[in-house]
């Protein structure tokens, strides 16, 4: 089934000028970038985006990291896009990520792990709506 998922190229990757290399992995995996914008996340946006982790010990560090440099927010479209992109990203901790995944190739640590991808179709819809309107997305 064709789905849309939400992706973020995180500050560790934009800082190292890896946007194009990450996008190449995404496109080579058969996912289509149907919306994309480079933004400086505000503290309020980062806090809201990761609010499910508010009680975790790394929450403050995570918000600080996500606002430390520009990010690229994206909508990806394709067959089973949510699960497919999780596969392409690899495990949260790059030390456990499979060969060829974005995190294996580029992530620096469990915190600074280059990309975000929605973990369910329901969350994908919520996350996309936080950063894009329907008119921004051209499939
Ligand atoms: P994301 O939600 O960013 O796609 P994920 O679903 O693989 O990543 P989550 O468990 O949702 O992982 O954690 C969200 C983010 O919080 C991680 O991507 C990472 O940046 C950060 N994080 C997770 N665990 C840790 C940790 N132990 N120490 C520091 N940061 C962490
Ligand atoms: Mg997650």
PDB file of C-alpha atoms and ligand atoms in Angstrom:
ATOM      1  CA  UNK A   1       0.000   0.000   0.000  1.00  0.00           C
ATOM      2  CA  UNK A   2       1.291   3.477  -0.857  1.00  0.00           C
ATOM      3  CA  UNK A   3       1.957   5.453   2.331  1.00  0.00           C
ATOM      4  CA  UNK A   4       3.577   8.683   3.419  1.00  0.00           C
ATOM      5  CA  UNK A   5       6.022   8.942   6.298  1.00  0.00           C
ATOM      6  CA  UNK A   6       7.773  11.849   7.989  1.00  0.00           C
ATOM      7  CA  UNK A   7      11.557  12.168   7.988  1.00  0.00           C
ATOM      8  CA  UNK A   8      14.054  14.539   9.570  1.00  0.00           C
ATOM      9  CA  UNK A   9      17.690  14.831   8.528  1.00  0.00           C
ATOM     10  CA  UNK A  10      19.125  15.767  11.913  1.00  0.00           C
ATOM     11  CA  UNK A  11      21.728  18.440  12.847  1.00  0.00           C
ATOM     12  CA  UNK A  12      24.713  16.055  12.971  1.00  0.00           C
ATOM     13  CA  UNK A  13      24.076  15.243   9.293  1.00  0.00           C
ATOM     14  CA  UNK A  14      23.302  18.762   8.014  1.00  0.00           C
ATOM     15  CA  UNK A  15      26.392  20.039   9.832  1.00  0.00           C
ATOM     16  CA  UNK A  16      28.578  17.548   7.945  1.00  0.00           C
ATOM     17  CA  UNK A  17      26.917  18.463   4.606  1.00  0.00           C
ATOM     18  CA  UNK A  18      25.355  15.012   4.224  1.00  0.00           C
ATOM     19  CA  UNK A  19      21.857  16.030   3.059  1.00  0.00           C
ATOM     20  CA  UNK A  20      22.472  14.855  -0.489  1.00  0.00           C
ATOM     21  CA  UNK A  21      24.100  11.588   0.583  1.00  0.00           C
ATOM     22  CA  UNK A  22      21.178  10.782   2.917  1.00  0.00           C
ATOM     23  CA  UNK A  23      18.702  11.650   0.169  1.00  0.00           C
ATOM     24  CA  UNK A  24      20.544   9.323  -2.229  1.00  0.00           C
ATOM     25  CA  UNK A  25      20.067   6.396   0.190  1.00  0.00           C
ATOM     26  CA  UNK A  26      16.364   7.295   0.547  1.00  0.00           C
ATOM     27  CA  UNK A  27      15.831   7.487  -3.225  1.00  0.00           C
ATOM     28  CA  UNK A  28      17.880   4.356  -3.949  1.00  0.00           C
ATOM     29  CA  UNK A  29      15.547   2.511  -1.541  1.00  0.00           C
ATOM     30  CA  UNK A  30      12.587   3.419  -3.741  1.00  0.00           C
ATOM     31  CA  UNK A  31      11.158   6.153  -1.535  1.00  0.00           C
ATOM     32  CA  UNK A  32      10.121   9.422  -3.183  1.00  0.00           C
ATOM     33  CA  UNK A  33      10.791  12.793  -1.483  1.00  0.00           C
ATOM     34  CA  UNK A  34       7.435  14.539  -2.067  1.00  0.00           C
ATOM     35  CA  UNK A  35       8.062  17.514   0.260  1.00  0.00           C
ATOM     36  CA  UNK A  36      11.247  18.900   1.786  1.00  0.00           C
ATOM     37  CA  UNK A  37      12.259  22.045   3.688  1.00  0.00           C
ATOM     38  CA  UNK A  38      15.370  23.095   5.578  1.00  0.00           C
ATOM     39  CA  UNK A  39      14.479  24.802   8.859  1.00  0.00           C
ATOM     40  CA  UNK A  40      15.961  25.872  12.156  1.00  0.00           C
ATOM     41  CA  UNK A  41      13.782  24.056  14.704  1.00  0.00           C
ATOM     42  CA  UNK A  42      12.697  26.181  17.643  1.00  0.00           C
ATOM     43  CA  UNK A  43      12.936  24.855  21.174  1.00  0.00           C
ATOM     44  CA  UNK A  44       9.120  24.760  21.326  1.00  0.00           C
ATOM     45  CA  UNK A  45       8.922  22.706  18.111  1.00  0.00           C
ATOM     46  CA  UNK A  46      11.559  20.209  19.285  1.00  0.00           C
ATOM     47  CA  UNK A  47       9.918  19.833  22.702  1.00  0.00           C
ATOM     48  CA  UNK A  48       6.525  19.179  21.146  1.00  0.00           C
ATOM     49  CA  UNK A  49       7.901  16.843  18.500  1.00  0.00           C
ATOM     50  CA  UNK A  50       9.646  14.625  21.070  1.00  0.00           C
ATOM     51  CA  UNK A  51       7.113  15.086  23.896  1.00  0.00           C
ATOM     52  CA  UNK A  52       6.609  11.276  24.160  1.00  0.00           C
ATOM     53  CA  UNK A  53      10.176  11.194  25.516  1.00  0.00           C
ATOM     54  CA  UNK A  54       9.637  14.057  28.010  1.00  0.00           C
ATOM     55  CA  UNK A  55      10.237  11.804  31.024  1.00  0.00           C
ATOM     56  CA  UNK A  56      13.362  10.142  29.577  1.00  0.00           C
ATOM     57  CA  UNK A  57      16.757  11.201  30.980  1.00  0.00           C
ATOM     58  CA  UNK A  58      18.014  12.248  27.537  1.00  0.00           C
ATOM     59  CA  UNK A  59      15.058  14.563  26.713  1.00  0.00           C
ATOM     60  CA  UNK A  60      16.881  17.832  27.478  1.00  0.00           C
ATOM     61  CA  UNK A  61      19.944  16.757  25.530  1.00  0.00           C
ATOM     62  CA  UNK A  62      17.734  15.643  22.624  1.00  0.00           C
ATOM     63  CA  UNK A  63      15.919  19.005  22.433  1.00  0.00           C
ATOM     64  CA  UNK A  64      19.235  20.849  22.632  1.00  0.00           C
ATOM     65  CA  UNK A  65      20.679  18.680  19.848  1.00  0.00           C
ATOM     66  CA  UNK A  66      17.661  19.068  17.537  1.00  0.00           C
ATOM     67  CA  UNK A  67      17.906  22.872  17.808  1.00  0.00           C
ATOM     68  CA  UNK A  68      21.719  23.028  17.518  1.00  0.00           C
ATOM     69  CA  UNK A  69      21.811  23.435  13.719  1.00  0.00           C
ATOM     70  CA  UNK A  70      19.359  23.351  10.791  1.00  0.00           C
ATOM     71  CA  UNK A  71      17.391  20.202  10.036  1.00  0.00           C
ATOM     72  CA  UNK A  72      15.716  19.070   6.823  1.00  0.00           C
ATOM     73  CA  UNK A  73      12.087  17.987   7.301  1.00  0.00           C
ATOM     74  CA  UNK A  74      10.677  15.715   4.627  1.00  0.00           C
ATOM     75  CA  UNK A  75       7.661  13.729   3.519  1.00  0.00           C
ATOM     76  CA  UNK A  76       8.559  10.405   1.899  1.00  0.00           C
ATOM     77  CA  UNK A  77       6.124   8.416  -0.219  1.00  0.00           C
ATOM     78  CA  UNK A  78       6.222   4.808  -1.344  1.00  0.00           C
ATOM     79  CA  UNK A  79       5.047   1.265  -0.879  1.00  0.00           C
ATOM     80  CA  UNK A  80       4.899   0.588   2.900  1.00  0.00           C
ATOM     81  CA  UNK A  81       6.826   3.841   3.414  1.00  0.00           C
ATOM     82  CA  UNK A  82       6.665   3.850   7.228  1.00  0.00           C
ATOM     83  CA  UNK A  83       8.231   0.403   7.732  1.00  0.00           C
ATOM     84  CA  UNK A  84      10.430   0.716   4.657  1.00  0.00           C
ATOM     85  CA  UNK A  85      12.022   3.940   5.917  1.00  0.00           C
ATOM     86  CA  UNK A  86      12.598   2.461   9.407  1.00  0.00           C
ATOM     87  CA  UNK A  87      14.471  -0.335   7.613  1.00  0.00           C
ATOM     88  CA  UNK A  88      16.504   2.123   5.534  1.00  0.00           C
ATOM     89  CA  UNK A  89      17.385   4.197   8.648  1.00  0.00           C
ATOM     90  CA  UNK A  90      18.658   1.238  10.663  1.00  0.00           C
ATOM     91  CA  UNK A  91      18.688   0.744  14.436  1.00  0.00           C
ATOM     92  CA  UNK A  92      18.587   3.800  16.751  1.00  0.00           C
ATOM     93  CA  UNK A  93      22.103   2.963  17.958  1.00  0.00           C
ATOM     94  CA  UNK A  94      24.434   3.013  14.917  1.00  0.00           C
ATOM     95  CA  UNK A  95      26.574   0.293  16.536  1.00  0.00           C
ATOM     96  CA  UNK A  96      23.582  -2.035  16.063  1.00  0.00           C
ATOM     97  CA  UNK A  97      22.529  -0.760  12.629  1.00  0.00           C
ATOM     98  CA  UNK A  98      22.675  -3.105   9.626  1.00  0.00           C
ATOM     99  CA  UNK A  99      25.121  -2.545   6.777  1.00  0.00           C
ATOM    100  CA  UNK A 100      23.944  -0.108   4.137  1.00  0.00           C
ATOM    101  CA  UNK A 101      21.507   1.701   6.447  1.00  0.00           C
ATOM    102  CA  UNK A 102      21.711   5.480   6.872  1.00  0.00           C
ATOM    103  CA  UNK A 103      22.644   5.186  10.544  1.00  0.00           C
ATOM    104  CA  UNK A 104      25.338   2.582   9.870  1.00  0.00           C
ATOM    105  CA  UNK A 105      26.782   4.779   7.130  1.00  0.00           C
ATOM    106  CA  UNK A 106      26.530   8.188   8.803  1.00  0.00           C
ATOM    107  CA  UNK A 107      25.323   8.283  12.425  1.00  0.00           C
ATOM    108  CA  UNK A 108      27.766   9.341  15.127  1.00  0.00           C
ATOM    109  CA  UNK A 109      26.073   7.969  18.265  1.00  0.00           C
ATOM    110  CA  UNK A 110      22.721   6.835  19.704  1.00  0.00           C
ATOM    111  CA  UNK A 111      21.793  10.492  20.265  1.00  0.00           C
ATOM    112  CA  UNK A 112      23.312  12.045  17.141  1.00  0.00           C
ATOM    113  CA  UNK A 113      21.939   9.476  14.753  1.00  0.00           C
ATOM    114  CA  UNK A 114      21.416  11.487  11.537  1.00  0.00           C
ATOM    115  CA  UNK A 115      17.748  10.768  10.814  1.00  0.00           C
ATOM    116  CA  UNK A 116      14.264  10.457  12.272  1.00  0.00           C
ATOM    117  CA  UNK A 117      11.447   8.418  10.760  1.00  0.00           C
ATOM    118  CA  UNK A 118       7.866   7.973  11.969  1.00  0.00           C
ATOM    119  CA  UNK A 119       7.237   4.718  13.862  1.00  0.00           C
ATOM    120  CA  UNK A 120       3.593   4.238  12.746  1.00  0.00           C
ATOM    121  CA  UNK A 121       1.201   5.468  10.074  1.00  0.00           C
ATOM    122  CA  UNK A 122      -0.811   7.262  12.740  1.00  0.00           C
ATOM    123  CA  UNK A 123       2.264   9.124  14.039  1.00  0.00           C
ATOM    124  CA  UNK A 124       3.356   9.865  10.466  1.00  0.00           C
ATOM    125  CA  UNK A 125       0.124  11.795   9.873  1.00  0.00           C
ATOM    126  CA  UNK A 126       0.519  13.734  13.135  1.00  0.00           C
ATOM    127  CA  UNK A 127       4.178  14.535  12.471  1.00  0.00           C
ATOM    128  CA  UNK A 128       3.641  15.566   8.836  1.00  0.00           C
ATOM    129  CA  UNK A 129       0.892  17.955   9.977  1.00  0.00           C
ATOM    130  CA  UNK A 130       3.327  19.599  12.430  1.00  0.00           C
ATOM    131  CA  UNK A 131       5.551  20.791   9.594  1.00  0.00           C
ATOM    132  CA  UNK A 132       3.625  20.698   6.290  1.00  0.00           C
ATOM    133  CA  UNK A 133       0.242  21.611   4.854  1.00  0.00           C
ATOM    134  CA  UNK A 134      -1.400  19.541   2.096  1.00  0.00           C
ATOM    135  CA  UNK A 135      -0.373  22.174  -0.452  1.00  0.00           C
ATOM    136  CA  UNK A 136       3.329  21.648   0.390  1.00  0.00           C
ATOM    137  CA  UNK A 137       3.167  17.983  -0.596  1.00  0.00           C
ATOM    138  CA  UNK A 138       3.321  17.233  -4.314  1.00  0.00           C
ATOM    139  CA  UNK A 139       3.178  13.502  -4.905  1.00  0.00           C
TER     140      UNK A 139
HETATM  141  P1  LIG B   1      13.587   8.722  15.992  1.00  0.00           P
HETATM  142  O1  LIG B   1      12.326   8.832  16.844  1.00  0.00           O
HETATM  143  O2  LIG B   1      14.476   9.946  16.091  1.00  0.00           O
HETATM  144  O3  LIG B   1      13.287   8.318  14.600  1.00  0.00           O
HETATM  145  P2  LIG B   1      14.045   6.103  17.043  1.00  0.00           P
HETATM  146  O4  LIG B   1      12.572   5.902  16.844  1.00  0.00           O
HETATM  147  O5  LIG B   1      14.984   5.120  16.409  1.00  0.00           O
HETATM  148  O6  LIG B   1      14.496   7.530  16.569  1.00  0.00           O
HETATM  149  P3  LIG B   1      13.471   6.681  19.821  1.00  0.00           P
HETATM  150  O7  LIG B   1      13.509   5.627  20.860  1.00  0.00           O
HETATM  151  O8  LIG B   1      12.151   7.191  19.329  1.00  0.00           O
HETATM  152  O9  LIG B   1      14.370   6.161  18.585  1.00  0.00           O
HETATM  153  O10 LIG B   1      14.327   7.897  20.357  1.00  0.00           O
HETATM  154  C1  LIG B   1      14.206   9.185  19.774  1.00  0.00           C
HETATM  155  C2  LIG B   1      15.566   9.823  19.655  1.00  0.00           C
HETATM  156  O11 LIG B   1      16.059  10.102  20.949  1.00  0.00           O
HETATM  157  C3  LIG B   1      16.648   8.949  19.017  1.00  0.00           C
HETATM  158  O12 LIG B   1      16.642   8.955  17.622  1.00  0.00           O
HETATM  159  C4  LIG B   1      17.889   9.590  19.559  1.00  0.00           C
HETATM  160  O13 LIG B   1      18.218  10.768  18.826  1.00  0.00           O
HETATM  161  C5  LIG B   1      17.471   9.976  20.970  1.00  0.00           C
HETATM  162  N1  LIG B   1      17.832   8.917  21.918  1.00  0.00           N
HETATM  163  C6  LIG B   1      17.242   7.716  22.078  1.00  0.00           C
HETATM  164  N2  LIG B   1      17.839   6.990  23.030  1.00  0.00           N
HETATM  165  C7  LIG B   1      18.851   7.764  23.503  1.00  0.00           C
HETATM  166  C8  LIG B   1      19.842   7.607  24.508  1.00  0.00           C
HETATM  167  N3  LIG B   1      19.933   6.495  25.211  1.00  0.00           N
HETATM  168  N4  LIG B   1      20.713   8.632  24.698  1.00  0.00           N
HETATM  169  C9  LIG B   1      20.632   9.766  23.984  1.00  0.00           C
HETATM  170  N5  LIG B   1      19.719   9.996  23.035  1.00  0.00           N
HETATM  171  C10 LIG B   1      18.834   9.017  22.790  1.00  0.00           C
HETATM  172 MG1  LIG B   2      11.090   7.280  17.520  1.00  0.00          MG
END
